[in-house]
mmCIF file of N, CA, C and O in Angstrom:
data_model
loop_
_atom_site.group_PDB
_atom_site.id
_atom_site.type_symbol
_atom_site.label_atom_id
_atom_site.label_comp_id
_atom_site.label_asym_id
_atom_site.label_seq_id
_atom_site.Cartn_x
_atom_site.Cartn_y
_atom_site.Cartn_z
ATOM 1 N N MET T 1 -7.792 -52.220 7.787
ATOM 2 C CA MET T 1 -7.882 -50.795 7.972
ATOM 3 C C MET T 1 -8.329 -50.543 9.396
ATOM 4 O O MET T 1 -9.349 -51.036 9.837
ATOM 5 N N ASN T 2 -7.584 -49.737 10.117
ATOM 6 C CA ASN T 2 -7.914 -49.409 11.487
ATOM 7 C C ASN T 2 -8.443 -47.996 11.556
ATOM 8 O O ASN T 2 -7.804 -47.069 11.095
ATOM 9 N N GLY T 3 -9.618 -47.823 12.138
ATOM 10 C CA GLY T 3 -10.191 -46.511 12.326
ATOM 11 C C GLY T 3 -9.773 -45.945 13.660
ATOM 12 O O GLY T 3 -8.977 -46.531 14.381
ATOM 13 N N PRO T 4 -10.314 -44.784 13.991
ATOM 14 C CA PRO T 4 -9.970 -44.209 15.284
ATOM 15 C C PRO T 4 -10.478 -45.093 16.410
ATOM 16 O O PRO T 4 -11.520 -45.726 16.299
ATOM 17 N N ALA T 5 -9.724 -45.134 17.493
ATOM 18 C CA ALA T 5 -10.108 -45.980 18.616
ATOM 19 C C ALA T 5 -11.271 -45.360 19.368
ATOM 20 O O ALA T 5 -11.277 -44.168 19.640
ATOM 21 N N LEU T 6 -12.268 -46.169 19.666
ATOM 22 C CA LEU T 6 -13.390 -45.727 20.476
ATOM 23 C C LEU T 6 -13.077 -46.016 21.929
ATOM 24 O O LEU T 6 -12.333 -46.944 22.238
ATOM 25 N N PRO T 7 -13.640 -45.218 22.850
ATOM 26 C CA PRO T 7 -13.460 -45.561 24.261
ATOM 27 C C PRO T 7 -13.946 -46.983 24.504
ATOM 28 O O PRO T 7 -14.924 -47.429 23.900
ATOM 29 N N ALA T 8 -13.272 -47.717 25.369
ATOM 30 C CA ALA T 8 -13.566 -49.134 25.599
ATOM 31 C C ALA T 8 -15.044 -49.417 25.863
ATOM 32 O O ALA T 8 -15.606 -50.322 25.254
ATOM 33 N N PRO T 9 -15.738 -48.659 26.748
ATOM 34 C CA PRO T 9 -17.154 -48.973 26.982
ATOM 35 C C PRO T 9 -18.016 -48.787 25.738
ATOM 36 O O PRO T 9 -18.916 -49.569 25.478
ATOM 37 N N VAL T 10 -17.712 -47.750 24.937
ATOM 38 C CA VAL T 10 -18.479 -47.520 23.715
ATOM 39 C C VAL T 10 -18.204 -48.630 22.719
ATOM 40 O O VAL T 10 -19.119 -49.189 22.111
ATOM 41 N N SER T 11 -16.934 -48.960 22.533
ATOM 42 C CA SER T 11 -16.555 -50.007 21.598
ATOM 43 C C SER T 11 -17.193 -51.344 21.970
ATOM 44 O O SER T 11 -17.722 -52.044 21.121
ATOM 45 N N ARG T 12 -17.162 -51.686 23.259
ATOM 46 C CA ARG T 12 -17.746 -52.954 23.712
ATOM 47 C C ARG T 12 -19.245 -52.969 23.479
ATOM 48 O O ARG T 12 -19.790 -53.936 22.973
ATOM 49 N N GLN T 13 -19.919 -51.887 23.816
ATOM 50 C CA GLN T 13 -21.366 -51.805 23.628
ATOM 51 C C GLN T 13 -21.713 -51.875 22.145
ATOM 52 O O GLN T 13 -22.657 -52.554 21.755
ATOM 53 N N LEU T 14 -20.944 -51.196 21.314
ATOM 54 C CA LEU T 14 -21.182 -51.227 19.876
ATOM 55 C C LEU T 14 -20.992 -52.636 19.328
ATOM 56 O O LEU T 14 -21.805 -53.116 18.544
ATOM 57 N N ASN T 15 -19.949 -53.314 19.768
ATOM 58 C CA ASN T 15 -19.711 -54.693 19.332
ATOM 59 C C ASN T 15 -20.869 -55.603 19.733
ATOM 60 O O ASN T 15 -21.304 -56.450 18.941
ATOM 61 N N ILE T 16 -21.372 -55.430 20.940
ATOM 62 C CA ILE T 16 -22.503 -56.236 21.405
ATOM 63 C C ILE T 16 -23.736 -55.967 20.558
ATOM 64 O O ILE T 16 -24.436 -56.892 20.134
ATOM 65 N N GLN T 17 -24.014 -54.696 20.285
ATOM 66 C CA GLN T 17 -25.190 -54.346 19.487
ATOM 67 C C GLN T 17 -25.097 -54.903 18.069
ATOM 68 O O GLN T 17 -26.075 -55.427 17.534
ATOM 69 N N VAL T 18 -23.925 -54.793 17.461
ATOM 70 C CA VAL T 18 -23.746 -55.320 16.103
ATOM 71 C C VAL T 18 -23.907 -56.839 16.102
ATOM 72 O O VAL T 18 -24.588 -57.397 15.230
ATOM 73 N N ALA T 19 -23.317 -57.504 17.081
ATOM 74 C CA ALA T 19 -23.457 -58.962 17.164
ATOM 75 C C ALA T 19 -24.917 -59.358 17.331
ATOM 76 O O ALA T 19 -25.395 -60.301 16.689
ATOM 77 N N GLN T 20 -25.660 -58.629 18.166
ATOM 78 C CA GLN T 20 -27.077 -58.923 18.364
ATOM 79 C C GLN T 20 -27.866 -58.716 17.075
ATOM 80 O O GLN T 20 -28.746 -59.512 16.738
ATOM 81 N N MET T 21 -27.536 -57.644 16.345
ATOM 82 C CA MET T 21 -28.229 -57.386 15.073
ATOM 83 C C MET T 21 -27.971 -58.517 14.085
ATOM 84 O O MET T 21 -28.892 -58.978 13.402
ATOM 85 N N ILE T 22 -26.736 -58.963 13.995
ATOM 86 C CA ILE T 22 -26.404 -60.041 13.063
ATOM 87 C C ILE T 22 -27.139 -61.321 13.443
ATOM 88 O O ILE T 22 -27.715 -62.000 12.593
ATOM 89 N N LEU T 23 -27.151 -61.643 14.731
ATOM 90 C CA LEU T 23 -27.850 -62.855 15.170
ATOM 91 C C LEU T 23 -29.354 -62.758 14.925
ATOM 92 O O LEU T 23 -29.985 -63.739 14.520
ATOM 93 N N GLN T 24 -29.941 -61.586 15.151
ATOM 94 C CA GLN T 24 -31.371 -61.410 14.884
ATOM 95 C C GLN T 24 -31.669 -61.571 13.397
ATOM 96 O O GLN T 24 -32.648 -62.216 13.013
ATOM 97 N N MET T 25 -30.820 -60.997 12.560
ATOM 98 C CA MET T 25 -31.010 -61.122 11.117
ATOM 99 C C MET T 25 -30.870 -62.581 10.686
ATOM 100 O O MET T 25 -31.648 -63.073 9.864
ATOM 101 N N ALA T 26 -29.895 -63.271 11.251
ATOM 102 C CA ALA T 26 -29.708 -64.685 10.920
ATOM 103 C C ALA T 26 -30.909 -65.498 11.356
ATOM 104 O O ALA T 26 -31.375 -66.377 10.620
ATOM 105 N N GLN T 27 -31.440 -65.216 12.536
ATOM 106 C CA GLN T 27 -32.609 -65.944 13.026
ATOM 107 C C GLN T 27 -33.811 -65.712 12.109
ATOM 108 O O GLN T 27 -34.561 -66.637 11.812
ATOM 109 N N GLN T 28 -33.984 -64.472 11.629
ATOM 110 C CA GLN T 28 -35.082 -64.177 10.713
ATOM 111 C C GLN T 28 -34.930 -64.958 9.414
ATOM 112 O O GLN T 28 -35.912 -65.457 8.872
ATOM 113 N N LEU T 29 -33.710 -65.062 8.936
ATOM 114 C CA LEU T 29 -33.476 -65.833 7.715
ATOM 115 C C LEU T 29 -33.780 -67.311 7.940
ATOM 116 O O LEU T 29 -34.332 -67.984 7.079
ATOM 117 N N CYS T 30 -33.416 -67.824 9.119
ATOM 118 C CA CYS T 30 -33.675 -69.228 9.439
ATOM 119 C C CYS T 30 -35.154 -69.480 9.707
ATOM 120 O O CYS T 30 -35.662 -70.564 9.421
ATOM 121 N N ASP T 31 -35.866 -68.497 10.261
ATOM 122 C CA ASP T 31 -37.287 -68.647 10.571
ATOM 123 C C ASP T 31 -38.122 -68.857 9.312
ATOM 124 O O ASP T 31 -39.227 -69.397 9.375
ATOM 125 N N ALA T 32 -37.606 -68.441 8.169
ATOM 126 C CA ALA T 32 -38.349 -68.613 6.929
ATOM 127 C C ALA T 32 -38.518 -70.093 6.595
ATOM 128 O O ALA T 32 -39.438 -70.478 5.888
ATOM 129 N N ASP T 33 -37.630 -70.919 7.111
ATOM 130 C CA ASP T 33 -37.697 -72.364 6.898
ATOM 131 C C ASP T 33 -38.418 -72.997 8.085
ATOM 132 O O ASP T 33 -38.102 -72.723 9.230
ATOM 133 N N ALA T 34 -39.401 -73.833 7.824
ATOM 134 C CA ALA T 34 -40.212 -74.428 8.896
ATOM 135 C C ALA T 34 -39.408 -75.432 9.731
ATOM 136 O O ALA T 34 -39.741 -75.676 10.881
ATOM 137 N N GLN T 35 -38.382 -76.026 9.183
ATOM 138 C CA GLN T 35 -37.599 -77.019 9.901
ATOM 139 C C GLN T 35 -36.525 -76.347 10.750
ATOM 140 O O GLN T 35 -36.129 -75.221 10.508
ATOM 141 N N GLU T 36 -36.067 -77.071 11.756
ATOM 142 C CA GLU T 36 -34.964 -76.588 12.589
ATOM 143 C C GLU T 36 -33.722 -76.445 11.703
ATOM 144 O O GLU T 36 -33.337 -77.393 11.008
ATOM 145 N N PRO T 37 -33.085 -75.263 11.696
ATOM 146 C CA PRO T 37 -31.929 -75.085 10.811
ATOM 147 C C PRO T 37 -30.726 -75.903 11.296
ATOM 148 O O PRO T 37 -30.545 -76.106 12.498
ATOM 149 N N THR T 38 -29.942 -76.345 10.344
ATOM 150 C CA THR T 38 -28.703 -77.043 10.676
ATOM 151 C C THR T 38 -27.646 -76.018 11.078
ATOM 152 O O THR T 38 -27.811 -74.815 10.841
ATOM 153 N N ASP T 39 -26.577 -76.495 11.670
ATOM 154 C CA ASP T 39 -25.477 -75.609 12.047
ATOM 155 C C ASP T 39 -24.950 -74.873 10.818
ATOM 156 O O ASP T 39 -24.681 -73.680 10.864
ATOM 157 N N ARG T 40 -24.835 -75.576 9.709
ATOM 158 C CA ARG T 40 -24.357 -74.961 8.474
ATOM 159 C C ARG T 40 -25.292 -73.858 8.012
ATOM 160 O O ARG T 40 -24.853 -72.772 7.627
ATOM 161 N N GLU T 41 -26.609 -74.101 8.075
ATOM 162 C CA GLU T 41 -27.576 -73.089 7.653
ATOM 163 C C GLU T 41 -27.522 -71.852 8.544
ATOM 164 O O GLU T 41 -27.604 -70.721 8.048
ATOM 165 N N VAL T 42 -27.349 -72.056 9.836
ATOM 166 C CA VAL T 42 -27.236 -70.916 10.751
ATOM 167 C C VAL T 42 -25.995 -70.103 10.415
ATOM 168 O O VAL T 42 -26.036 -68.878 10.336
ATOM 169 N N ARG T 43 -24.888 -70.787 10.192
ATOM 170 C CA ARG T 43 -23.644 -70.076 9.883
ATOM 171 C C ARG T 43 -23.741 -69.341 8.544
ATOM 172 O O ARG T 43 -23.226 -68.227 8.409
ATOM 173 N N LEU T 44 -24.409 -69.940 7.580
ATOM 174 C CA LEU T 44 -24.610 -69.248 6.301
ATOM 175 C C LEU T 44 -25.548 -68.053 6.470
ATOM 176 O O LEU T 44 -25.354 -67.005 5.846
ATOM 177 N N ALA T 45 -26.552 -68.184 7.329
ATOM 178 C CA ALA T 45 -27.454 -67.064 7.595
ATOM 179 C C ALA T 45 -26.708 -65.932 8.295
ATOM 180 O O ALA T 45 -26.938 -64.749 8.003
ATOM 181 N N VAL T 46 -25.807 -66.271 9.203
ATOM 182 C CA VAL T 46 -24.986 -65.246 9.862
ATOM 183 C C VAL T 46 -24.118 -64.545 8.829
ATOM 184 O O VAL T 46 -23.988 -63.313 8.837
ATOM 185 N N LEU T 47 -23.536 -65.296 7.919
ATOM 186 C CA LEU T 47 -22.731 -64.704 6.853
ATOM 187 C C LEU T 47 -23.578 -63.761 6.002
ATOM 188 O O LEU T 47 -23.166 -62.639 5.699
ATOM 189 N N ALA T 48 -24.770 -64.184 5.621
ATOM 190 C CA ALA T 48 -25.661 -63.344 4.813
ATOM 191 C C ALA T 48 -26.039 -62.073 5.569
ATOM 192 O O ALA T 48 -26.052 -60.975 4.998
ATOM 193 N N ALA T 49 -26.335 -62.210 6.848
ATOM 194 C CA ALA T 49 -26.698 -61.047 7.659
ATOM 195 C C ALA T 49 -25.517 -60.090 7.799
ATOM 196 O O ALA T 49 -25.681 -58.869 7.716
ATOM 197 N N ALA T 50 -24.321 -60.624 8.015
ATOM 198 C CA ALA T 50 -23.128 -59.788 8.138
ATOM 199 C C ALA T 50 -22.861 -59.044 6.835
ATOM 200 O O ALA T 50 -22.490 -57.864 6.841
ATOM 201 N N HIS T 51 -23.071 -59.719 5.707
ATOM 202 C CA HIS T 51 -22.887 -59.067 4.407
ATOM 203 C C HIS T 51 -23.880 -57.922 4.230
ATOM 204 O O HIS T 51 -23.518 -56.829 3.781
ATOM 205 N N LEU T 52 -25.126 -58.153 4.592
ATOM 206 C CA LEU T 52 -26.148 -57.111 4.494
ATOM 207 C C LEU T 52 -25.791 -55.935 5.395
ATOM 208 O O LEU T 52 -25.875 -54.776 4.986
ATOM 209 N N LEU T 53 -25.377 -56.213 6.600
ATOM 210 C CA LEU T 53 -24.996 -55.158 7.534
ATOM 211 C C LEU T 53 -23.808 -54.372 6.990
ATOM 212 O O LEU T 53 -23.786 -53.138 7.042
ATOM 213 N N HIS T 54 -22.834 -55.064 6.420
ATOM 214 C CA HIS T 54 -21.666 -54.409 5.837
ATOM 215 C C HIS T 54 -22.091 -53.462 4.714
ATOM 216 O O HIS T 54 -21.598 -52.332 4.628
ATOM 217 N N SER T 55 -23.019 -53.890 3.878
ATOM 218 C CA SER T 55 -23.508 -53.052 2.784
ATOM 219 C C SER T 55 -24.196 -51.800 3.316
ATOM 220 O O SER T 55 -23.996 -50.704 2.794
ATOM 221 N N GLU T 56 -25.010 -51.974 4.341
ATOM 222 C CA GLU T 56 -25.720 -50.841 4.936
ATOM 223 C C GLU T 56 -24.738 -49.844 5.554
ATOM 224 O O GLU T 56 -24.881 -48.637 5.378
ATOM 225 N N VAL T 57 -23.750 -50.357 6.270
ATOM 226 C CA VAL T 57 -22.759 -49.487 6.896
ATOM 227 C C VAL T 57 -21.990 -48.724 5.823
ATOM 228 O O VAL T 57 -21.721 -47.527 5.968
ATOM 229 N N GLY T 58 -21.654 -49.388 4.735
ATOM 230 C CA GLY T 58 -20.932 -48.730 3.642
ATOM 231 C C GLY T 58 -21.711 -47.561 3.070
ATOM 232 O O GLY T 58 -21.149 -46.496 2.800
ATOM 233 N N ALA T 59 -23.008 -47.730 2.903
ATOM 234 C CA ALA T 59 -23.839 -46.650 2.380
ATOM 235 C C ALA T 59 -23.863 -45.476 3.357
ATOM 236 O O ALA T 59 -23.776 -44.309 2.951
ATOM 237 N N HIS T 60 -23.952 -45.771 4.633
ATOM 238 C CA HIS T 60 -23.951 -44.699 5.636
ATOM 239 C C HIS T 60 -22.596 -44.003 5.701
ATOM 240 O O HIS T 60 -22.529 -42.798 5.929
ATOM 241 N N ARG T 61 -21.516 -44.753 5.493
ATOM 242 C CA ARG T 61 -20.182 -44.152 5.493
ATOM 243 C C ARG T 61 -20.052 -43.150 4.352
ATOM 244 O O ARG T 61 -19.503 -42.066 4.529
ATOM 245 N N GLU T 62 -20.582 -43.497 3.183
ATOM 246 C CA GLU T 62 -20.525 -42.578 2.042
ATOM 247 C C GLU T 62 -21.302 -41.296 2.349
ATOM 248 O O GLU T 62 -20.825 -40.195 2.094
ATOM 249 N N ASP T 63 -22.493 -41.446 2.909
ATOM 250 C CA ASP T 63 -23.307 -40.286 3.277
ATOM 251 C C ASP T 63 -22.584 -39.427 4.312
ATOM 252 O O ASP T 63 -22.620 -38.198 4.248
ATOM 253 N N ALA T 64 -21.944 -40.075 5.278
ATOM 254 C CA ALA T 64 -21.229 -39.342 6.323
ATOM 255 C C ALA T 64 -20.046 -38.570 5.742
ATOM 256 O O ALA T 64 -19.766 -37.437 6.166
ATOM 257 N N ALA T 65 -19.343 -39.147 4.773
ATOM 258 C CA ALA T 65 -18.212 -38.460 4.146
ATOM 259 C C ALA T 65 -18.695 -37.227 3.390
ATOM 260 O O ALA T 65 -18.081 -36.156 3.476
ATOM 261 N N ILE T 66 -19.785 -37.355 2.672
ATOM 262 C CA ILE T 66 -20.343 -36.208 1.948
ATOM 263 C C ILE T 66 -20.767 -35.126 2.928
ATOM 264 O O ILE T 66 -20.478 -33.938 2.741
ATOM 265 N N SER T 67 -21.426 -35.527 4.003
ATOM 266 C CA SER T 67 -21.859 -34.575 5.023
ATOM 267 C C SER T 67 -20.672 -33.853 5.650
ATOM 268 O O SER T 67 -20.707 -32.632 5.869
ATOM 269 N N ALA T 68 -19.614 -34.593 5.952
ATOM 270 C CA ALA T 68 -18.416 -33.980 6.535
ATOM 271 C C ALA T 68 -17.786 -32.992 5.555
ATOM 272 O O ALA T 68 -17.351 -31.902 5.957
ATOM 273 N N ALA T 69 -17.740 -33.349 4.274
ATOM 274 C CA ALA T 69 -17.192 -32.439 3.262
ATOM 275 C C ALA T 69 -18.055 -31.185 3.149
ATOM 276 O O ALA T 69 -17.537 -30.069 3.018
ATOM 277 N N GLN T 70 -19.369 -31.356 3.228
ATOM 278 C CA GLN T 70 -20.267 -30.198 3.178
ATOM 279 C C GLN T 70 -20.052 -29.281 4.378
ATOM 280 O O GLN T 70 -20.326 -28.087 4.304
ATOM 281 N N ALA T 71 -19.557 -29.842 5.472
ATOM 282 C CA ALA T 71 -19.253 -29.051 6.667
ATOM 283 C C ALA T 71 -17.840 -28.475 6.613
ATOM 284 O O ALA T 71 -17.404 -27.810 7.550
ATOM 285 N N GLY T 72 -17.105 -28.730 5.523
ATOM 286 C CA GLY T 72 -15.782 -28.151 5.330
ATOM 287 C C GLY T 72 -14.612 -29.075 5.596
ATOM 288 O O GLY T 72 -13.462 -28.640 5.524
ATOM 289 N N ALA T 73 -14.848 -30.347 5.894
ATOM 290 C CA ALA T 73 -13.746 -31.281 6.157
ATOM 291 C C ALA T 73 -12.944 -31.530 4.881
ATOM 292 O O ALA T 73 -13.516 -31.696 3.806
ATOM 293 N N ASP T 74 -11.621 -31.553 5.015
ATOM 294 C CA ASP T 74 -10.772 -31.828 3.860
ATOM 295 C C ASP T 74 -10.357 -33.300 3.861
ATOM 296 O O ASP T 74 -10.733 -34.069 4.743
ATOM 297 N N TYR T 75 -9.563 -33.684 2.853
ATOM 298 C CA TYR T 75 -9.174 -35.085 2.727
ATOM 299 C C TYR T 75 -8.325 -35.578 3.900
ATOM 300 O O TYR T 75 -8.421 -36.738 4.287
ATOM 301 N N VAL T 76 -7.514 -34.711 4.471
ATOM 302 C CA VAL T 76 -6.719 -35.109 5.642
ATOM 303 C C VAL T 76 -7.661 -35.492 6.776
ATOM 304 O O VAL T 76 -7.505 -36.539 7.416
ATOM 305 N N GLU T 77 -8.664 -34.662 7.037
ATOM 306 C CA GLU T 77 -9.602 -34.922 8.123
ATOM 307 C C GLU T 77 -10.460 -36.147 7.843
ATOM 308 O O GLU T 77 -10.713 -36.963 8.738
ATOM 309 N N LEU T 78 -10.912 -36.295 6.602
ATOM 310 C CA LEU T 78 -11.707 -37.474 6.236
ATOM 311 C C LEU T 78 -10.883 -38.743 6.429
ATOM 312 O O LEU T 78 -11.366 -39.729 6.986
ATOM 313 N N GLY T 79 -9.644 -38.722 5.959
ATOM 314 C CA GLY T 79 -8.774 -39.883 6.108
ATOM 315 C C GLY T 79 -8.511 -40.209 7.571
ATOM 316 O O GLY T 79 -8.604 -41.364 7.984
ATOM 317 N N ASN T 80 -8.215 -39.177 8.361
ATOM 318 C CA ASN T 80 -7.962 -39.393 9.791
ATOM 319 C C ASN T 80 -9.177 -40.003 10.484
ATOM 320 O O ASN T 80 -9.023 -40.823 11.391
ATOM 321 N N ALA T 81 -10.360 -39.610 10.078
ATOM 322 C CA ALA T 81 -11.581 -40.097 10.734
ATOM 323 C C ALA T 81 -11.761 -41.601 10.573
ATOM 324 O O ALA T 81 -12.365 -42.244 11.434
ATOM 325 N N ILE T 82 -11.247 -42.162 9.481
ATOM 326 C CA ILE T 82 -11.427 -43.601 9.268
ATOM 327 C C ILE T 82 -10.108 -44.362 9.197
ATOM 328 O O ILE T 82 -10.069 -45.509 8.773
ATOM 329 N N GLY T 83 -9.031 -43.710 9.621
ATOM 330 C CA GLY T 83 -7.755 -44.409 9.716
ATOM 331 C C GLY T 83 -7.064 -44.666 8.397
ATOM 332 O O GLY T 83 -6.451 -45.713 8.213
ATOM 333 N N MET T 84 -7.143 -43.699 7.493
ATOM 334 C CA MET T 84 -6.422 -43.844 6.224
ATOM 335 C C MET T 84 -5.706 -42.531 5.915
ATOM 336 O O MET T 84 -5.929 -41.529 6.575
ATOM 337 N N THR T 85 -4.870 -42.573 4.915
ATOM 338 C CA THR T 85 -4.120 -41.380 4.520
ATOM 339 C C THR T 85 -5.011 -40.420 3.746
ATOM 340 O O THR T 85 -6.106 -40.780 3.288
ATOM 341 N N ARG T 86 -4.478 -39.217 3.561
ATOM 342 C CA ARG T 86 -5.163 -38.223 2.733
ATOM 343 C C ARG T 86 -5.350 -38.769 1.322
ATOM 344 O O ARG T 86 -6.422 -38.645 0.719
ATOM 345 N N GLN T 87 -4.306 -39.405 0.802
ATOM 346 C CA GLN T 87 -4.384 -39.953 -0.554
ATOM 347 C C GLN T 87 -5.444 -41.047 -0.648
ATOM 348 O O GLN T 87 -6.163 -41.138 -1.637
ATOM 349 N N GLY T 88 -5.524 -41.876 0.383
ATOM 350 C CA GLY T 88 -6.541 -42.924 0.390
ATOM 351 C C GLY T 88 -7.948 -42.344 0.387
ATOM 352 O O GLY T 88 -8.840 -42.830 -0.314
ATOM 353 N N ALA T 89 -8.143 -41.306 1.179
ATOM 354 C CA ALA T 89 -9.452 -40.651 1.226
ATOM 355 C C ALA T 89 -9.776 -40.019 -0.125
ATOM 356 O O ALA T 89 -10.910 -40.091 -0.601
ATOM 357 N N ARG T 90 -8.781 -39.427 -0.738
ATOM 358 C CA ARG T 90 -9.003 -38.794 -2.044
ATOM 359 C C ARG T 90 -9.376 -39.835 -3.106
ATOM 360 O O ARG T 90 -10.218 -39.601 -3.964
ATOM 361 N N ARG T 91 -8.734 -41.004 -3.045
ATOM 362 C CA ARG T 91 -9.079 -42.083 -3.988
ATOM 363 C C ARG T 91 -10.480 -42.625 -3.718
ATOM 364 O O ARG T 91 -11.210 -42.967 -4.636
ATOM 365 N N ARG T 92 -10.855 -42.721 -2.444
ATOM 366 C CA ARG T 92 -12.171 -43.261 -2.092
ATOM 367 C C ARG T 92 -13.290 -42.298 -2.475
ATOM 368 O O ARG T 92 -14.351 -42.706 -2.924
ATOM 369 N N TRP T 93 -13.061 -40.982 -2.251
ATOM 370 C CA TRP T 93 -14.092 -39.972 -2.519
ATOM 371 C C TRP T 93 -13.514 -38.876 -3.399
ATOM 372 O O TRP T 93 -13.287 -37.748 -2.959
ATOM 373 N N PRO T 94 -13.288 -39.150 -4.689
ATOM 374 C CA PRO T 94 -12.588 -38.195 -5.547
ATOM 375 C C PRO T 94 -13.302 -36.858 -5.752
ATOM 376 O O PRO T 94 -12.664 -35.857 -5.997
ATOM 377 N N GLY T 95 -14.605 -36.789 -5.625
ATOM 378 C CA GLY T 95 -15.310 -35.537 -5.912
ATOM 379 C C GLY T 95 -15.560 -34.644 -4.714
ATOM 380 O O GLY T 95 -16.169 -33.585 -4.855
ATOM 381 N N LEU T 96 -15.083 -35.021 -3.540
ATOM 382 C CA LEU T 96 -15.428 -34.252 -2.345
ATOM 383 C C LEU T 96 -14.636 -32.963 -2.186
ATOM 384 O O LEU T 96 -15.054 -32.079 -1.440
ATOM 385 N N ALA T 97 -13.539 -32.801 -2.901
ATOM 386 C CA ALA T 97 -12.741 -31.575 -2.768
ATOM 387 C C ALA T 97 -13.564 -30.353 -3.169
ATOM 388 O O ALA T 97 -13.518 -29.321 -2.490
ATOM 389 N N ALA T 98 -14.343 -30.456 -4.223
ATOM 390 C CA ALA T 98 -15.168 -29.329 -4.667
ATOM 391 C C ALA T 98 -16.236 -28.991 -3.631
ATOM 392 O O ALA T 98 -16.525 -27.818 -3.383
ATOM 393 N N ILE T 99 -16.807 -30.012 -3.006
ATOM 394 C CA ILE T 99 -17.814 -29.787 -1.966
ATOM 395 C C ILE T 99 -17.185 -29.068 -0.783
ATOM 396 O O ILE T 99 -17.757 -28.118 -0.238
ATOM 397 N N THR T 100 -15.985 -29.499 -0.405
ATOM 398 C CA THR T 100 -15.286 -28.879 0.726
ATOM 399 C C THR T 100 -14.975 -27.429 0.433
ATOM 400 O O THR T 100 -15.182 -26.551 1.272
ATOM 401 N N ARG T 101 -14.465 -27.137 -0.781
ATOM 402 C CA ARG T 101 -14.137 -25.755 -1.155
ATOM 403 C C ARG T 101 -15.378 -24.877 -1.088
ATOM 404 O O ARG T 101 -15.351 -23.762 -0.562
ATOM 405 N N THR T 102 -16.485 -25.376 -1.616
ATOM 406 C CA THR T 102 -17.731 -24.605 -1.605
ATOM 407 C C THR T 102 -18.179 -24.342 -0.169
ATOM 408 O O THR T 102 -18.574 -23.226 0.168
ATOM 409 N N ALA T 103 -18.097 -25.361 0.684
ATOM 410 C CA ALA T 103 -18.514 -25.202 2.079
ATOM 411 C C ALA T 103 -17.648 -24.191 2.804
ATOM 412 O O ALA T 103 -18.150 -23.407 3.621
ATOM 413 N N ARG T 104 -16.368 -24.159 2.506
ATOM 414 C CA ARG T 104 -15.468 -23.225 3.188
ATOM 415 C C ARG T 104 -15.655 -21.799 2.715
ATOM 416 O O ARG T 104 -15.337 -20.857 3.436
ATOM 417 N N GLN T 105 -16.188 -21.603 1.506
ATOM 418 C CA GLN T 105 -16.423 -20.273 0.983
ATOM 419 C C GLN T 105 -17.682 -19.645 1.578
ATOM 420 O O GLN T 105 -17.852 -18.448 1.562
ATOM 421 N N LEU T 106 -18.559 -20.485 2.107
ATOM 422 C CA LEU T 106 -19.813 -19.971 2.664
ATOM 423 C C LEU T 106 -19.640 -19.343 4.004
ATOM 424 O O LEU T 106 -18.872 -19.442 4.781
#
């Protein structure tokens, strides 16, 4: 799934920050063990950290979609924001149409 393209400097900086967060999380997981971690343990810690980060981002994405719907965004706009069709957005967030209608009536 491809989302909207970010300007190159923003995208690069964001990639660097995410990579740093994952490495810091992996190091914290490895620090729990008193011995020097093996290459395999480091790679598994990176995987665990990436999974945790993915879960956190997913929760924020859901909150952002609800917030956008409360501001009046429809399924076309929600889908465009994350690089999917209107139908895909509707399947992902089936209850947001009512929120959007209410927001537009205000």
